[in-house]
Tab-separated table of C-alpha atoms in Angstrom:
chain	number	residue	atom	x	y	z
A	1	UNK	CA	-15.556	-4.391	4.274
A	2	UNK	CA	-12.413	-5.859	5.806
A	3	UNK	CA	-8.987	-5.057	4.456
A	4	UNK	CA	-6.789	-7.632	2.805
A	5	UNK	CA	-4.161	-9.291	4.980
A	6	UNK	CA	-0.757	-8.144	3.805
A	7	UNK	CA	0.546	-11.161	1.984
A	8	UNK	CA	-2.740	-12.038	0.315
A	9	UNK	CA	-2.705	-8.491	-1.081
A	10	UNK	CA	0.523	-9.077	-3.006
A	11	UNK	CA	0.085	-8.995	-6.787
A	12	UNK	CA	-0.938	-12.452	-7.996
A	13	UNK	CA	2.309	-13.265	-9.761
A	14	UNK	CA	4.414	-12.982	-6.590
A	15	UNK	CA	2.111	-14.793	-4.179
A	16	UNK	CA	2.879	-18.195	-2.766
A	17	UNK	CA	1.520	-21.245	-4.598
A	18	UNK	CA	-1.622	-21.532	-2.487
A	19	UNK	CA	-2.188	-18.113	-0.869
A	20	UNK	CA	-4.513	-18.086	2.105
A	21	UNK	CA	-5.729	-15.464	4.491
A	22	UNK	CA	-3.132	-13.893	6.772
A	23	UNK	CA	0.624	-14.386	6.811
A	24	UNK	CA	2.232	-17.205	4.803
A	25	UNK	CA	3.707	-20.349	6.310
A	26	UNK	CA	7.407	-20.766	6.831
A	27	UNK	CA	9.633	-21.301	3.829
A	28	UNK	CA	12.652	-19.852	2.060
A	29	UNK	CA	13.216	-16.451	0.504
A	30	UNK	CA	15.584	-16.707	-2.479
A	31	UNK	CA	17.430	-13.551	-3.480
A	32	UNK	CA	19.498	-13.359	-6.677
A	33	UNK	CA	21.875	-10.463	-7.398
A	34	UNK	CA	23.908	-9.625	-10.521
A	35	UNK	CA	27.266	-8.826	-8.895
A	36	UNK	CA	29.475	-9.571	-5.902
A	37	UNK	CA	29.340	-6.075	-4.288
A	38	UNK	CA	25.537	-6.189	-4.118
A	39	UNK	CA	25.624	-9.741	-2.735
A	40	UNK	CA	28.023	-8.557	-0.031
A	41	UNK	CA	25.761	-5.639	0.886
A	42	UNK	CA	22.738	-7.940	0.907
A	43	UNK	CA	24.575	-10.341	3.230
A	44	UNK	CA	25.482	-7.452	5.528
A	45	UNK	CA	21.850	-6.291	5.561
A	46	UNK	CA	20.649	-9.778	6.491
A	47	UNK	CA	23.289	-10.049	9.208
A	48	UNK	CA	22.339	-6.632	10.622
A	49	UNK	CA	18.723	-7.768	10.929
A	50	UNK	CA	19.844	-10.965	12.678
A	51	UNK	CA	18.681	-13.321	9.927
A	52	UNK	CA	20.249	-16.640	9.051
A	53	UNK	CA	21.407	-16.810	5.425
A	54	UNK	CA	23.145	-19.237	3.090
A	55	UNK	CA	25.202	-17.652	0.312
A	56	UNK	CA	26.386	-18.903	-3.060
A	57	UNK	CA	28.121	-16.965	-5.830
A	58	UNK	CA	24.990	-15.051	-6.840
A	59	UNK	CA	22.193	-16.112	-4.468
A	60	UNK	CA	21.190	-15.761	-0.838
A	61	UNK	CA	18.800	-18.293	0.737
A	62	UNK	CA	17.015	-16.942	3.812
A	63	UNK	CA	14.944	-19.261	6.051
A	64	UNK	CA	11.645	-17.578	6.899
A	65	UNK	CA	9.474	-18.478	9.875
A	66	UNK	CA	5.681	-18.330	9.746
A	67	UNK	CA	4.535	-14.713	9.477
A	68	UNK	CA	8.084	-13.328	9.134
A	69	UNK	CA	8.227	-12.655	5.400
A	70	UNK	CA	6.968	-9.072	5.542
A	71	UNK	CA	9.342	-8.123	8.364
A	72	UNK	CA	12.307	-9.534	6.443
A	73	UNK	CA	11.356	-7.765	3.208
A	74	UNK	CA	10.730	-4.473	5.015
A	75	UNK	CA	14.106	-4.664	6.772
A	76	UNK	CA	15.948	-5.367	3.523
A	77	UNK	CA	14.102	-2.611	1.693
A	78	UNK	CA	15.190	-0.090	4.298
A	79	UNK	CA	18.850	-1.198	4.260
A	80	UNK	CA	19.265	-1.202	0.472
A	81	UNK	CA	18.812	1.700	-1.911
A	82	UNK	CA	15.844	1.612	-4.279
A	83	UNK	CA	18.200	1.018	-7.213
A	84	UNK	CA	19.802	-1.928	-5.407
A	85	UNK	CA	16.421	-3.409	-4.493
A	86	UNK	CA	15.333	-3.144	-8.130
A	87	UNK	CA	18.422	-5.113	-9.220
A	88	UNK	CA	17.850	-7.924	-6.720
A	89	UNK	CA	15.384	-10.631	-7.762
A	90	UNK	CA	13.286	-12.417	-5.150
A	91	UNK	CA	11.149	-15.534	-4.820
A	92	UNK	CA	9.469	-16.922	-1.707
A	93	UNK	CA	8.916	-20.695	-1.671
A	94	UNK	CA	6.778	-22.058	1.210
A	95	UNK	CA	7.813	-25.223	2.994
A	96	UNK	CA	11.175	-26.927	2.677
A	97	UNK	CA	11.134	-27.639	-1.060
A	98	UNK	CA	13.436	-26.180	-3.680
A	99	UNK	CA	11.765	-23.882	-6.248
A	100	UNK	CA	10.285	-25.741	-9.205
A	101	UNK	CA	10.490	-24.614	-12.817
A	102	UNK	CA	6.893	-23.340	-12.723
A	103	UNK	CA	7.633	-21.105	-9.750
A	104	UNK	CA	10.290	-19.096	-11.538
A	105	UNK	CA	7.478	-17.232	-13.280
A	106	UNK	CA	6.730	-15.614	-9.913
A	107	UNK	CA	10.159	-14.042	-9.514
A	108	UNK	CA	9.880	-10.322	-8.836
A	109	UNK	CA	12.299	-7.602	-7.879
A	110	UNK	CA	12.978	-7.139	-4.188
A	111	UNK	CA	11.706	-3.588	-4.695
A	112	UNK	CA	8.309	-4.915	-5.814
A	113	UNK	CA	8.044	-7.099	-2.714
A	114	UNK	CA	9.120	-4.175	-0.550
A	115	UNK	CA	6.432	-1.919	-2.032
A	116	UNK	CA	3.807	-4.642	-1.515
A	117	UNK	CA	4.875	-5.161	2.103
A	118	UNK	CA	4.869	-1.427	2.795
A	119	UNK	CA	1.414	-1.048	1.281
A	120	UNK	CA	0.079	-4.018	3.226
A	121	UNK	CA	1.477	-2.470	6.409
A	122	UNK	CA	-0.277	0.792	5.548
A	123	UNK	CA	-3.585	-1.031	5.072
A	124	UNK	CA	-3.220	-2.488	8.553
A	125	UNK	CA	-2.571	0.998	9.937
A	126	UNK	CA	-5.838	2.208	8.388
A	127	UNK	CA	-7.659	-0.761	9.909
A	128	UNK	CA	-6.216	0.015	13.344
A	129	UNK	CA	-6.918	3.757	13.096
A	130	UNK	CA	-3.251	4.765	13.213
A	131	UNK	CA	-3.510	6.553	9.885
A	132	UNK	CA	-6.354	8.994	10.034
A	133	UNK	CA	-7.827	12.096	8.415
A	134	UNK	CA	-7.442	15.665	9.568
A	135	UNK	CA	-9.620	18.388	8.094
A	136	UNK	CA	-8.517	21.614	6.447
A	137	UNK	CA	-10.993	24.445	6.157
A	138	UNK	CA	-11.887	25.741	2.709
A	139	UNK	CA	-12.983	29.367	2.987
A	140	UNK	CA	-14.800	31.775	0.677
A	141	UNK	CA	-12.345	33.871	-1.286
A	142	UNK	CA	-14.377	37.041	-0.761
A	143	UNK	CA	-14.803	36.523	2.973
A	144	UNK	CA	-12.271	34.215	4.608
A	145	UNK	CA	-14.247	34.192	7.832
A	146	UNK	CA	-16.888	32.093	6.042
A	147	UNK	CA	-16.061	28.378	5.888
A	148	UNK	CA	-17.276	26.751	2.676
A	149	UNK	CA	-16.247	23.148	3.452
A	150	UNK	CA	-13.612	20.933	5.068
A	151	UNK	CA	-11.139	18.871	3.030
A	152	UNK	CA	-9.980	15.497	4.394
A	153	UNK	CA	-6.175	15.104	4.494
A	154	UNK	CA	-4.326	11.892	5.380
A	155	UNK	CA	-2.097	12.017	8.423
A	156	UNK	CA	-0.077	9.314	10.120
A	157	UNK	CA	3.397	7.995	10.926
A	158	UNK	CA	5.599	5.362	9.306
A	159	UNK	CA	7.218	2.296	10.863
A	160	UNK	CA	10.081	4.406	12.230
A	161	UNK	CA	7.953	7.308	13.434
A	162	UNK	CA	8.469	9.456	10.342
A	163	UNK	CA	5.561	11.540	9.056
A	164	UNK	CA	3.779	9.934	6.110
A	165	UNK	CA	3.261	12.050	3.017
A	166	UNK	CA	-0.017	11.278	1.173
A	167	UNK	CA	1.684	11.318	-2.235
A	168	UNK	CA	4.309	8.896	-0.916
A	169	UNK	CA	1.560	6.556	0.261
A	170	UNK	CA	-0.052	6.651	-3.176
A	171	UNK	CA	3.278	6.067	-4.935
A	172	UNK	CA	3.968	2.948	-2.885
A	173	UNK	CA	0.460	1.663	-3.471
A	174	UNK	CA	0.707	2.279	-7.214
A	175	UNK	CA	3.993	0.399	-7.499
A	176	UNK	CA	2.569	-2.495	-5.496
A	177	UNK	CA	-0.563	-2.676	-7.652
A	178	UNK	CA	-2.717	-1.840	-4.616
A	179	UNK	CA	-3.698	1.757	-5.353
A	180	UNK	CA	-7.421	1.000	-5.316
A	181	UNK	CA	-7.125	-0.752	-1.928
A	182	UNK	CA	-5.325	2.234	-0.392
A	183	UNK	CA	-7.704	4.707	-2.008
A	184	UNK	CA	-10.743	2.934	-0.589
A	185	UNK	CA	-9.124	2.701	2.850
A	186	UNK	CA	-8.391	6.445	2.796
A	187	UNK	CA	-11.936	7.169	1.645
A	188	UNK	CA	-13.477	5.116	4.457
A	189	UNK	CA	-11.111	6.788	6.911
A	190	UNK	CA	-12.251	10.265	5.824
A	191	UNK	CA	-15.909	9.268	6.107
A	192	UNK	CA	-15.378	7.782	9.578
A	193	UNK	CA	-13.614	10.905	10.852
A	194	UNK	CA	-16.223	13.196	9.253
A	195	UNK	CA	-18.707	11.898	11.805
A	196	UNK	CA	-16.873	14.066	14.371
A	197	UNK	CA	-17.660	17.268	12.445
A	198	UNK	CA	-20.856	19.324	12.839
A	199	UNK	CA	-23.749	17.938	10.787
A	200	UNK	CA	-23.872	21.063	8.617
A	201	UNK	CA	-20.272	20.706	7.363
A	202	UNK	CA	-19.616	19.766	3.739
A	203	UNK	CA	-16.682	17.355	3.385
A	204	UNK	CA	-14.337	17.143	0.389
A	205	UNK	CA	-12.716	13.735	-0.177
A	206	UNK	CA	-9.964	13.110	-2.732
A	207	UNK	CA	-9.916	9.968	-4.851
A	208	UNK	CA	-7.691	8.500	-7.520
A	209	UNK	CA	-8.881	7.626	-11.045
A	210	UNK	CA	-7.780	4.074	-10.152
A	211	UNK	CA	-11.108	3.791	-8.335
A	212	UNK	CA	-12.812	3.701	-11.724
A	213	UNK	CA	-11.310	0.297	-12.555
A	214	UNK	CA	-14.082	-1.230	-10.455
A	215	UNK	CA	-16.298	1.795	-10.061
A	216	UNK	CA	-19.491	-0.019	-9.075
A	217	UNK	CA	-17.858	-1.872	-6.184
A	218	UNK	CA	-16.044	1.278	-5.033
A	219	UNK	CA	-19.255	3.306	-5.079
A	220	UNK	CA	-21.131	0.613	-3.160
A	221	UNK	CA	-18.354	0.434	-0.548
A	222	UNK	CA	-18.285	4.222	-0.227
A	223	UNK	CA	-22.040	4.542	0.169
A	224	UNK	CA	-22.056	1.698	2.702
A	225	UNK	CA	-19.404	3.537	4.738
A	226	UNK	CA	-21.441	6.766	4.642
A	227	UNK	CA	-24.600	4.990	5.813
A	228	UNK	CA	-22.682	3.034	8.472
A	229	UNK	CA	-21.407	6.328	9.879
A	230	UNK	CA	-24.979	7.667	9.976
A	231	UNK	CA	-24.123	10.580	7.677
A	232	UNK	CA	-26.053	12.258	4.858
A	233	UNK	CA	-24.570	11.448	1.400
A	234	UNK	CA	-25.208	15.001	0.170
A	235	UNK	CA	-22.594	16.283	2.645
A	236	UNK	CA	-19.787	14.715	0.590
A	237	UNK	CA	-17.993	16.053	-2.465
A	238	UNK	CA	-15.483	13.777	-4.209
A	239	UNK	CA	-12.675	15.273	-6.256
A	240	UNK	CA	-10.031	13.669	-8.446
A	241	UNK	CA	-6.504	14.074	-7.083
A	242	UNK	CA	-4.238	16.297	-9.137
A	243	UNK	CA	-1.364	13.778	-9.119
A	244	UNK	CA	-3.066	11.379	-11.570
A	245	UNK	CA	-3.896	11.877	-15.210
A	246	UNK	CA	-7.464	11.049	-16.201
A	247	UNK	CA	-7.309	8.666	-19.159
A	248	UNK	CA	-11.045	8.485	-19.886
A	249	UNK	CA	-12.953	11.664	-19.108
A	250	UNK	CA	-16.237	10.288	-20.459
A	251	UNK	CA	-15.990	7.276	-18.154
A	252	UNK	CA	-15.357	9.641	-15.253
A	253	UNK	CA	-18.510	11.597	-16.107
A	254	UNK	CA	-20.539	8.372	-16.138
A	255	UNK	CA	-19.210	7.369	-12.723
């Protein structure tokens, strides 16, 4: 199963009017801020990233070339604090038209767009194999020389070379509304890398309760990945991550 292109993975309410596959066409990113100091910092951030901008008393208009929206949003998100990005409102309008009244329903915080862009970037890293799984041995408590299983752990680097923390990845995905996409990507990654382990090794794979929102599709995708890797399904044990609360234990048992 292919991963979503970044922009088509944005939550529906902040997509362009006619979202397609891949990056959006050129257009204008509108950014509204509640006060002059934040507008000044936003203007400085745009200038530092070399972007053209047109300023009014409370708004910045930023021309966006085809495929440049994510890069612009990611740059701004890194130059502003999270609190500042939450206070700035954003709307991307494709083409050279002004925003219509209907489009104002798609306004989101700059923070939301930043989380969506970050998560889309992470999905691409999974697709390209730059985020991968390493395996930690689980040993018997009575005899630590005996290996019981191997647990898959996410490992990779961010856009600036920083180490990625798995919980940070999940937090970004949750805020962007793409937790299930990231969870499935991580699951497929663990299965793919498990093919490099001896055939007798049991593999533990973590998953989020978000997978249960569309459990049938997630299970089909997971089993397809296991069969595609030529592995035996009974080698895998799936466990719920500790970071999420399980809202429906009975539903979990059914799954």
